[in-house]
Coordinates of C-alpha atoms and ligand atoms in Angstrom, one line a residue:
M1 CA -62.0 -62.4 44.6
P2 CA -61.0 -63.6 41.2
K3 CA -59.4 -66.7 42.2
L4 CA -60.9 -68.1 45.4
I5 CA -58.7 -69.9 47.8
E6 CA -60.2 -73.0 49.4
H7 CA -62.0 -71.8 52.4
V8 CA -61.3 -74.4 55.2
F9 CA -62.6 -72.7 58.4
A10 CA -61.2 -73.4 61.6
R11 CA -59.2 -76.5 60.6
P12 CA -55.4 -75.9 60.7
V13 CA -53.8 -76.6 57.5
E14 CA -50.0 -77.0 57.2
V15 CA -48.8 -74.4 54.6
G16 CA -44.9 -74.7 55.3
P17 CA -42.6 -76.5 57.5
G18 CA -43.7 -75.7 61.1
I19 CA -46.4 -73.2 59.8
L20 CA -50.0 -73.9 60.2
R21 CA -52.8 -71.6 58.8
V22 CA -56.2 -71.2 60.5
T23 CA -58.8 -69.5 58.4
L24 CA -61.7 -67.8 60.1
P25 CA -64.9 -66.5 58.5
L26 CA -65.4 -62.7 58.2
P27 CA -69.0 -61.2 57.7
S28 CA -67.7 -58.7 55.0
G29 CA -64.7 -57.8 52.7
P30 CA -62.7 -60.7 51.7
R31 CA -64.9 -62.9 53.8
H32 CA -62.2 -64.8 55.5
V33 CA -58.9 -64.0 57.4
H34 CA -55.9 -66.2 58.1
C35 CA -54.3 -66.7 61.3
F36 CA -51.1 -68.4 61.5
L37 CA -49.4 -71.0 64.0
L38 CA -45.6 -71.0 64.0
K39 CA -43.8 -73.8 65.8
D40 CA -41.1 -73.1 68.2
E41 CA -39.4 -75.1 71.0
D42 CA -41.7 -74.1 73.8
G43 CA -45.0 -74.4 71.7
W44 CA -46.8 -72.3 69.0
T45 CA -46.8 -68.6 68.2
L46 CA -50.2 -67.8 67.2
V47 CA -50.3 -64.8 64.8
D48 CA -53.5 -62.8 64.6
T49 CA -56.9 -63.7 66.0
G50 CA -59.8 -63.0 63.7
L51 CA -62.8 -61.0 64.8
G52 CA -64.4 -61.2 68.3
L53 CA -67.5 -62.2 66.4
D54 CA -69.5 -65.5 67.4
E55 CA -66.5 -66.1 69.8
P56 CA -64.1 -67.9 67.5
A57 CA -63.8 -71.5 69.0
W58 CA -60.1 -71.3 69.9
G59 CA -60.4 -74.2 72.3
E60 CA -61.7 -76.4 69.5
I61 CA -59.3 -75.2 66.9
L62 CA -56.2 -75.8 69.0
E63 CA -57.3 -79.3 70.2
Q64 CA -56.4 -80.3 66.7
V65 CA -52.8 -79.1 67.2
D66 CA -49.9 -80.7 68.8
G67 CA -48.7 -78.7 71.8
P68 CA -49.5 -75.5 73.6
V69 CA -49.8 -72.0 72.3
A70 CA -46.9 -70.3 73.9
R71 CA -47.6 -66.8 72.8
I72 CA -49.9 -64.7 70.6
F73 CA -48.6 -62.1 68.2
V74 CA -50.9 -59.3 66.7
T75 CA -49.6 -57.8 63.4
H76 CA -51.9 -54.9 63.5
M77 CA -55.0 -53.3 65.2
H78 CA -57.6 -53.9 62.4
P79 CA -60.7 -55.6 63.7
D80 CA -60.2 -59.0 61.8
H81 CA -56.6 -59.4 63.3
V82 CA -56.9 -57.9 66.9
G83 CA -60.7 -58.5 67.5
G84 CA -60.3 -62.1 68.7
A85 CA -57.3 -61.5 70.9
E86 CA -59.0 -61.5 74.2
A87 CA -60.7 -64.8 73.4
A88 CA -57.6 -66.3 72.1
A89 CA -55.7 -65.3 75.2
A90 CA -58.4 -66.6 77.4
A91 CA -58.5 -70.0 75.6
T92 CA -54.9 -70.5 75.7
G93 CA -53.6 -68.6 78.7
A94 CA -50.8 -67.3 76.4
P95 CA -49.3 -63.7 76.6
V96 CA -50.2 -61.3 73.8
F97 CA -47.4 -59.4 72.0
Q98 CA -48.4 -56.2 70.0
G99 CA -46.2 -53.3 68.7
R100 CA -46.2 -50.3 70.8
L101 CA -47.4 -47.8 68.2
D102 CA -49.9 -50.3 67.0
Y103 CA -51.4 -50.8 70.5
A104 CA -51.6 -47.1 71.1
Q105 CA -53.8 -46.7 68.1
C106 CA -55.7 -49.9 69.1
E107 CA -56.6 -48.4 72.4
L108 CA -57.6 -45.0 70.8
V109 CA -59.9 -46.5 68.2
W110 CA -61.4 -49.6 70.1
G111 CA -60.8 -48.8 73.6
T112 CA -62.7 -45.4 73.7
D113 CA -66.3 -44.6 73.0
G114 CA -66.0 -41.5 70.7
W115 CA -64.0 -42.9 67.8
P116 CA -66.9 -43.4 65.2
E117 CA -68.0 -39.7 65.9
Q118 CA -64.4 -38.5 65.6
L119 CA -64.0 -40.3 62.3
A120 CA -67.3 -39.0 61.0
E121 CA -66.5 -35.5 61.8
W122 CA -62.9 -35.9 60.2
L123 CA -64.5 -37.3 57.0
V124 CA -67.1 -34.5 56.7
R125 CA -64.1 -32.1 56.5
Y126 CA -62.9 -34.0 53.5
G127 CA -66.2 -33.6 51.8
V128 CA -68.2 -36.7 53.0
P129 CA -71.9 -35.7 53.2
V130 CA -73.3 -35.5 56.7
D131 CA -75.9 -38.3 56.1
V132 CA -73.4 -40.6 55.0
A133 CA -71.0 -39.8 58.0
E134 CA -74.0 -40.3 60.3
E135 CA -74.6 -43.8 59.0
L136 CA -71.0 -44.6 59.6
I137 CA -71.2 -43.6 63.3
E138 CA -74.1 -46.0 63.7
S139 CA -72.4 -48.9 62.1
G140 CA -69.1 -48.0 63.7
H141 CA -70.6 -48.6 67.2
V142 CA -72.3 -51.9 66.2
F143 CA -68.9 -53.0 64.7
A144 CA -66.8 -51.9 67.8
D145 CA -68.6 -54.5 69.9
F146 CA -66.9 -57.3 67.9
V147 CA -63.4 -56.1 68.7
R148 CA -62.2 -57.6 71.8
F149 CA -58.6 -56.9 71.8
A150 CA -56.4 -57.9 74.7
W151 CA -55.6 -55.0 77.0
N152 CA -52.2 -54.4 78.2
P153 CA -50.2 -56.8 76.0
T154 CA -46.5 -57.2 76.2
L155 CA -45.3 -54.2 73.9
V156 CA -42.7 -55.0 71.2
E157 CA -40.6 -52.9 68.8
P158 CA -39.1 -53.6 65.3
G159 CA -36.1 -55.5 65.9
D160 CA -37.3 -57.5 68.8
E161 CA -37.6 -61.4 68.6
V162 CA -40.8 -63.1 69.3
G163 CA -40.7 -66.8 69.5
G164 CA -37.5 -67.0 67.5
W165 CA -38.8 -64.7 64.7
R166 CA -37.6 -61.1 64.0
V167 CA -40.1 -58.4 64.4
L168 CA -40.1 -56.2 61.3
A169 CA -41.7 -52.7 60.9
T170 CA -44.0 -52.8 57.8
P171 CA -46.0 -49.5 58.1
G172 CA -48.6 -48.4 55.4
H173 CA -51.6 -50.6 55.8
A174 CA -51.5 -49.6 59.5
D175 CA -49.0 -47.1 61.0
G176 CA -47.8 -49.6 63.4
H177 CA -48.1 -52.7 61.3
L178 CA -45.5 -55.4 62.1
S179 CA -44.4 -58.5 60.3
L180 CA -42.3 -61.5 61.4
L181 CA -39.3 -62.9 59.5
R182 CA -37.2 -66.1 59.9
D183 CA -35.0 -67.8 57.6
G184 CA -36.4 -66.0 54.5
V185 CA -40.0 -66.7 55.6
L186 CA -42.2 -63.5 56.0
V187 CA -45.4 -63.6 58.0
A188 CA -46.8 -60.4 56.5
G189 CA -50.1 -59.7 58.1
D190 CA -51.9 -57.4 55.6
T191 CA -48.6 -55.9 54.2
L192 CA -48.5 -58.1 51.3
L193 CA -51.5 -59.9 49.8
A194 CA -52.5 -61.6 46.6
P195 CA -54.6 -61.4 44.6
I196 CA -56.1 -58.4 46.4
T197 CA -54.0 -55.4 47.3
P198 CA -53.9 -54.1 50.8
A199 CA -55.9 -50.9 51.6
I200 CA -53.7 -48.0 52.2
G201 CA -55.8 -45.2 53.8
L202 CA -55.4 -42.0 55.7
Y203 CA -57.3 -41.8 59.0
P204 CA -57.5 -39.3 61.9
N205 CA -54.3 -39.2 64.1
S206 CA -52.6 -41.5 61.5
R207 CA -49.1 -40.8 60.2
P208 CA -49.3 -38.0 57.5
D209 CA -48.1 -40.1 54.5
P210 CA -49.3 -43.7 54.9
L211 CA -48.8 -44.4 51.2
G212 CA -45.2 -43.1 51.4
D213 CA -44.7 -45.4 54.3
Y214 CA -46.2 -48.3 52.3
L215 CA -44.2 -47.7 49.1
Q216 CA -41.0 -47.6 51.5
T217 CA -42.2 -50.9 53.0
L218 CA -42.5 -52.5 49.6
R219 CA -39.0 -51.5 48.6
A220 CA -37.7 -52.8 51.8
I221 CA -39.5 -56.3 51.1
A222 CA -38.3 -56.4 47.5
E223 CA -34.7 -55.8 48.8
L224 CA -35.1 -58.4 51.6
D225 CA -36.4 -60.9 48.9
P226 CA -37.9 -63.4 51.1
H227 CA -38.6 -66.8 49.5
V228 CA -42.2 -67.0 50.7
S229 CA -44.8 -64.7 52.3
Y230 CA -47.9 -65.4 54.2
G231 CA -50.6 -62.9 54.2
G232 CA -53.8 -62.4 56.4
H233 CA -56.1 -62.8 53.3
G234 CA -55.9 -64.7 50.0
E235 CA -53.1 -66.8 48.8
T236 CA -49.5 -67.8 49.8
I237 CA -47.1 -65.5 48.0
A238 CA -44.2 -67.7 46.4
E239 CA -42.4 -64.6 45.0
P240 CA -42.8 -61.8 47.5
A241 CA -40.3 -59.4 45.9
E242 CA -42.1 -59.7 42.6
R243 CA -45.5 -59.1 44.2
A244 CA -44.1 -56.0 46.3
R245 CA -43.1 -54.5 42.9
E246 CA -46.5 -55.1 41.3
I247 CA -48.2 -53.5 44.1
A248 CA -45.9 -50.5 43.9
V249 CA -46.9 -50.3 40.2
H250 CA -50.6 -50.5 41.1
H251 CA -50.1 -47.4 43.3
D252 CA -48.1 -45.5 40.8
E253 CA -50.9 -46.0 38.4
R254 CA -53.6 -45.0 41.0
L255 CA -51.4 -41.9 41.8
D256 CA -51.5 -40.9 38.2
R257 CA -55.2 -41.3 38.0
T258 CA -55.6 -39.2 41.2
A259 CA -53.3 -36.5 39.8
A260 CA -55.5 -36.4 36.5
A261 CA -58.6 -36.0 38.6
L262 CA -57.2 -32.6 39.9
G263 CA -57.4 -29.3 38.3
A264 CA -57.2 -25.6 39.1
E265 CA -60.7 -25.8 40.8
P266 CA -60.5 -27.2 44.5
K267 CA -61.8 -30.9 44.8
N268 CA -62.2 -32.6 48.1
G269 CA -61.3 -36.2 48.9
Y270 CA -64.9 -37.4 48.6
D271 CA -65.3 -35.8 44.9
V272 CA -62.1 -37.5 43.9
S273 CA -63.1 -40.9 45.5
H274 CA -66.1 -40.9 43.0
V275 CA -63.6 -40.4 40.2
L276 CA -61.4 -43.3 41.4
F277 CA -64.1 -45.7 42.7
G278 CA -67.3 -44.8 41.0
S279 CA -70.4 -43.3 42.6
T280 CA -72.5 -46.2 43.8
L281 CA -70.6 -47.4 47.0
P282 CA -72.4 -47.8 50.4
P283 CA -71.4 -45.9 53.1
I284 CA -68.9 -48.4 54.7
Q285 CA -67.1 -48.8 51.3
R286 CA -67.2 -45.2 50.6
R287 CA -65.3 -44.6 53.9
F288 CA -62.6 -47.0 52.7
A289 CA -62.6 -45.4 49.2
V290 CA -62.3 -41.9 50.8
A291 CA -59.4 -42.9 53.2
E292 CA -57.7 -44.6 50.1
T293 CA -58.1 -41.6 47.9
L294 CA -56.7 -39.4 50.7
S295 CA -53.7 -41.5 51.1
H296 CA -53.0 -40.9 47.3
L297 CA -53.8 -37.2 47.6
E298 CA -51.4 -36.7 50.4
R299 CA -48.7 -38.6 48.7
L300 CA -49.2 -36.3 45.6
V301 CA -48.9 -33.3 47.9
V302 CA -45.5 -34.6 49.3
L303 CA -44.4 -35.3 45.6
G304 CA -45.2 -31.7 44.8
R305 CA -47.9 -33.0 42.2
A306 CA -50.8 -31.5 44.2
R307 CA -51.6 -28.7 46.6
R308 CA -53.7 -29.0 49.8
R309 CA -55.9 -26.2 50.8
E310 CA -57.3 -26.2 54.2
D311 CA -59.6 -23.8 56.2
D312 CA -61.5 -24.3 59.4
L313 CA -64.2 -26.4 57.9
T314 CA -62.8 -28.1 54.8
V315 CA -59.6 -29.6 53.1
S316 CA -59.4 -29.7 49.4
Y317 CA -56.8 -30.3 46.7
T318 CA -55.8 -28.7 43.4
A319 CA -53.3 -29.7 40.8
A320 CA -49.9 -28.4 41.6
Ligands
LIG1 ZN1 -55.7 -54.8 58.0

């Protein structure tokens, strides 16, 4: 990351009136994830829970906070947000709230044994070599052990209220991603980040055009024009509408680069990911690169700028 935020692990830091940020370490990626504590009359709402790695010391963290955690809210089912939910619920006795669609996908991915195999098989259809896909199966199973989500949470829908905050649908980074909004303050999970941009990937059983969903979400945020936004990684965003527009431009540019990589000869998502992200990525990062490439290719198909060709074994794309 170009400008590193101060990593203060496990010590709640006040970042706004009645808003505390708890930063937990991650073994990879941005190396940290932010959880938030939002003050309400009956206690705190904990937003997101980190990984289930090394048992986050929720008891110790929350000792430093005045008052009980009344509820836990999960923005989306990615490991670094939902993985510590079981531990956080056990430490606080608080109920867990999660989106209906998001929880369904959470159970499908983390609650069943065969997900890494299913993902690998799907990636091979998009051109990922079998040996790369096999390595992903192995690491997928290792990783799944650190995702201890809370079974049977209270399911919420966009428009509901949780702890005095309005639940907002913000699909794109995850199909069922939810954010919280109150008095112009947005707690955005991984929907709006700075300085990194959220990953927008296509996955098996996901909605067909996640980038289209995400660009719509960015437009909605720009229109909503909140005065501050707190994201799951990186910095607090003082001008959310501006940041939403910046990220939309970033994807427009990447769409153009993706379109430029296509021609009359069919290319698969793996090939195009090399054009966009280079050829030296290790398997786990290649997986994200292919998923991100596919979300852009599928967006181009929707826009009529690319064509998808599909047979029993492979999916490939040509210029339209
Ligand atoms: Zn995420």
